[in-house]
PDB file of C-alpha atoms in Angstrom:
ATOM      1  CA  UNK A   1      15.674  17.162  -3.431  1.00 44.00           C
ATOM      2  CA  UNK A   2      12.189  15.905  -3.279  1.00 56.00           C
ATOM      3  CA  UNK A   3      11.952  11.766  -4.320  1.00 58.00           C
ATOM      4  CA  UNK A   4       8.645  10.316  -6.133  1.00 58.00           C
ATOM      5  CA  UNK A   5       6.872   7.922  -3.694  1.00 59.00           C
ATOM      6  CA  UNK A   6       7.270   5.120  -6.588  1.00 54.00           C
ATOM      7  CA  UNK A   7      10.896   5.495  -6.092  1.00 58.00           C
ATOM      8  CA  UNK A   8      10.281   4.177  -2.558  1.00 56.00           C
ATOM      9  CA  UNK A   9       7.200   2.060  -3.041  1.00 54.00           C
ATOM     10  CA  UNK A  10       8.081  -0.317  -6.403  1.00 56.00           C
ATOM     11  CA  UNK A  11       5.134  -1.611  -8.228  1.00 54.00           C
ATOM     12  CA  UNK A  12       6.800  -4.472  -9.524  1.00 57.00           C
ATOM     13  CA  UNK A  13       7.643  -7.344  -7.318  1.00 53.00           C
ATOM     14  CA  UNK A  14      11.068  -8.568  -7.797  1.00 51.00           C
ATOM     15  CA  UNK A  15      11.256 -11.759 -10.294  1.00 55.00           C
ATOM     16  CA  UNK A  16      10.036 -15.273  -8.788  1.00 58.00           C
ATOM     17  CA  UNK A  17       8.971 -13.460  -5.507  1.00 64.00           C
ATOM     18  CA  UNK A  18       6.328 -15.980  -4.340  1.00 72.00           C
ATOM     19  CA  UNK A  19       3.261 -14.268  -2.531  1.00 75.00           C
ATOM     20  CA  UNK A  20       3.702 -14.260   0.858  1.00 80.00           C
ATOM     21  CA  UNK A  21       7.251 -12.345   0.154  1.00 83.00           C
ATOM     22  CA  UNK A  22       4.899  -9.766  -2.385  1.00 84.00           C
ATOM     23  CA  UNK A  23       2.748  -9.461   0.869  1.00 84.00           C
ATOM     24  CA  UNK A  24       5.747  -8.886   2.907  1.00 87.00           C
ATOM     25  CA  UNK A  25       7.118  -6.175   0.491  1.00 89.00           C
ATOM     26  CA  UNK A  26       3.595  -4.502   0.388  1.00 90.00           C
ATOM     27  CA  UNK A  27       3.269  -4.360   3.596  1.00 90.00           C
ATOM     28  CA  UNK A  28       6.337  -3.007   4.667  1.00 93.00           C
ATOM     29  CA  UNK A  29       5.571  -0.452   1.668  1.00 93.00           C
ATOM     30  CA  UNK A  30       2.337   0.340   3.190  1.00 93.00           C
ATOM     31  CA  UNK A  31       3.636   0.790   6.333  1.00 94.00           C
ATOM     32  CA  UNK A  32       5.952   3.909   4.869  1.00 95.00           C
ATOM     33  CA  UNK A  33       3.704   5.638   3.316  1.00 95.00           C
ATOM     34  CA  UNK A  34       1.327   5.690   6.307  1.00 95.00           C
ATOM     35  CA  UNK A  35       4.364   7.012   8.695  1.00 96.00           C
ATOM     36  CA  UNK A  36       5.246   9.443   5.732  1.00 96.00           C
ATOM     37  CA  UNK A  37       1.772  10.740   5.544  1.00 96.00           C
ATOM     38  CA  UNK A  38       1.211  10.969   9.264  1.00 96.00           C
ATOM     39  CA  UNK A  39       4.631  12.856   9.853  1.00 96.00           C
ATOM     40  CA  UNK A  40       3.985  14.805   6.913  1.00 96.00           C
ATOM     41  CA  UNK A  41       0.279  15.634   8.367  1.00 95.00           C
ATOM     42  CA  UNK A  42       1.645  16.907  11.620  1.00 96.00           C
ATOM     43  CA  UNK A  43       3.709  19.016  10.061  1.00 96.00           C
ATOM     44  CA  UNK A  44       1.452  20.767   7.986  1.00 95.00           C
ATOM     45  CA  UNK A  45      -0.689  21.327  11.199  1.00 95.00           C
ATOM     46  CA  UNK A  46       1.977  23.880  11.651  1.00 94.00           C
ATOM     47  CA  UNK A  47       3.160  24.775   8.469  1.00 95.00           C
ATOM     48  CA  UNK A  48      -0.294  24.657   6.206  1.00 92.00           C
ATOM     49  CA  UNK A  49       1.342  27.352   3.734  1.00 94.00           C
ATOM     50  CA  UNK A  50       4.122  25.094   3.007  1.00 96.00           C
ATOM     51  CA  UNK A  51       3.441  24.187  -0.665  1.00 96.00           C
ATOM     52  CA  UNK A  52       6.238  21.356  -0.931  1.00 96.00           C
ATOM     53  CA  UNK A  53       4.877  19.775   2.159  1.00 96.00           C
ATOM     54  CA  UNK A  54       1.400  19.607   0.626  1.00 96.00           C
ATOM     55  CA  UNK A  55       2.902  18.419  -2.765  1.00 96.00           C
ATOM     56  CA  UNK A  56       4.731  15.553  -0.496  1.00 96.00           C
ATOM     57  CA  UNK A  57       1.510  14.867   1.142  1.00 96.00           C
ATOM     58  CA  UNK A  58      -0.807  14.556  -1.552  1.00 96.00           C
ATOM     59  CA  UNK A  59       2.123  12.465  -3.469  1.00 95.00           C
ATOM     60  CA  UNK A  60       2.232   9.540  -0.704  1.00 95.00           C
ATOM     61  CA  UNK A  61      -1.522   9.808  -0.288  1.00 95.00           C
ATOM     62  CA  UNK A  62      -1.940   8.587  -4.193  1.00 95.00           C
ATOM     63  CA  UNK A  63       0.775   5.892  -3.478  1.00 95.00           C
ATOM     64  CA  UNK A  64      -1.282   4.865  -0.535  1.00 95.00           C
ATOM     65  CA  UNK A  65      -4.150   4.756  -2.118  1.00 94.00           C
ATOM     66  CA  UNK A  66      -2.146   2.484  -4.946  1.00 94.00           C
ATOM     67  CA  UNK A  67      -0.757   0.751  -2.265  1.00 93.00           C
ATOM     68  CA  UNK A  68      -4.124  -0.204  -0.727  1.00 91.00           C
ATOM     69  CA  UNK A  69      -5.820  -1.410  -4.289  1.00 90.00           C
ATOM     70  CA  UNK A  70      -2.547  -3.480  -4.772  1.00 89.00           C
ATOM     71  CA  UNK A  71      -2.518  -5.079  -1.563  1.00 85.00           C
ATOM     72  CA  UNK A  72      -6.514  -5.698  -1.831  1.00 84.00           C
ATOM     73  CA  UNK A  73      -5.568  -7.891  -4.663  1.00 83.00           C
ATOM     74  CA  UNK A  74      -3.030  -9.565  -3.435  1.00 79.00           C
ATOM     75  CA  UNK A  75      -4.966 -10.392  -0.175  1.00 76.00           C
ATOM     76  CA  UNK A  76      -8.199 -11.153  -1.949  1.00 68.00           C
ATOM     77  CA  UNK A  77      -9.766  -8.338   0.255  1.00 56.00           C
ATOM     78  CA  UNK A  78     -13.644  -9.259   0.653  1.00 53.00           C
ATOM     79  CA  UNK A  79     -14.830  -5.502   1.099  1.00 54.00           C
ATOM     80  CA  UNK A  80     -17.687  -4.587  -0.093  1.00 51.00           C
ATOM     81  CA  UNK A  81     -16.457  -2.225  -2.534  1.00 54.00           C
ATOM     82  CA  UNK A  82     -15.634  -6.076  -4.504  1.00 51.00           C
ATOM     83  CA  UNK A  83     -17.185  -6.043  -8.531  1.00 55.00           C
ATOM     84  CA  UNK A  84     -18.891  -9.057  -8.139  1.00 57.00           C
ATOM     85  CA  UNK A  85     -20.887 -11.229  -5.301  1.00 55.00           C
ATOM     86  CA  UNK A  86     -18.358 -14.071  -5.405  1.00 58.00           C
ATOM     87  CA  UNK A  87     -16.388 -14.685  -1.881  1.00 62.00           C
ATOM     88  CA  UNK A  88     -12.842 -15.492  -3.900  1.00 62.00           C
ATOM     89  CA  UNK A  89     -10.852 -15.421  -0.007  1.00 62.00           C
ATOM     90  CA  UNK A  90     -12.266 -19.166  -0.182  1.00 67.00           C
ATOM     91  CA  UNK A  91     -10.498 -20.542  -3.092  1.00 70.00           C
ATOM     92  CA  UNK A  92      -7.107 -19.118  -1.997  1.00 71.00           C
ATOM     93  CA  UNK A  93      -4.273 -20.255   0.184  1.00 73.00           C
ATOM     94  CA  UNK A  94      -4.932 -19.114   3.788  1.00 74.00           C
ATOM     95  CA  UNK A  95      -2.278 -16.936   5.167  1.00 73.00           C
ATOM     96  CA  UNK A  96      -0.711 -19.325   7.077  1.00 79.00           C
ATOM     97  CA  UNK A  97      -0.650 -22.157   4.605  1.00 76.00           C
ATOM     98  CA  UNK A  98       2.774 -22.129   2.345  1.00 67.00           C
ATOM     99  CA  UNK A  99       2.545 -21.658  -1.171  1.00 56.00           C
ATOM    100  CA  UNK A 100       5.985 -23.552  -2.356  1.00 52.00           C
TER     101      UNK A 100
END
């Protein structure tokens, strides 16, 4: 029986999580869905008619993806893929500086 990635991969963060535990929780989500993509993308090498495989893969690749814009928020990524000009990183908490 074949899961949906959100099943594994919530979207909500649990109630009064503070960031760094969202962080935490993304990035342990993140980490997942790589491992599930990469195992699933070695075994397609061999199996490339396998149309449940392929499902699977292109499933966890749109949760990555999801994953990724999520955790780009979170982190205040400074890509350059950013809307606007304006270095945000700046006016947040560094990542080593507590939040409570």
């Amino acid at each position: 029986m074949e899961k949906n990635p959100t099943e594994f991969f919530p979207s909500e963060p649990a109630e009064k999580e503070d960031s760094c535990a969202q962080k935490r929780r993304l990035l342990q989500a993140l980490r997942v869905c790589t491992f599930a993509l990469t195992e699933a993308r070695l075994y397609l090498d061999t199996h490339p008619s396998d149309s449940q495989a392929l499902a699977f893969y292109r499933a966890h690749e749109e949760e990555r993806l999801r994953l990724e814009k999520e955790w780009a928020r979170l982190a205040n990524d400074t890509s350059t893929d950013t809307p606007n000009d304006c270095w945000d990183y700046v006016r947040t908490p560094w990542p080593w500086q507590s939040e409570a």
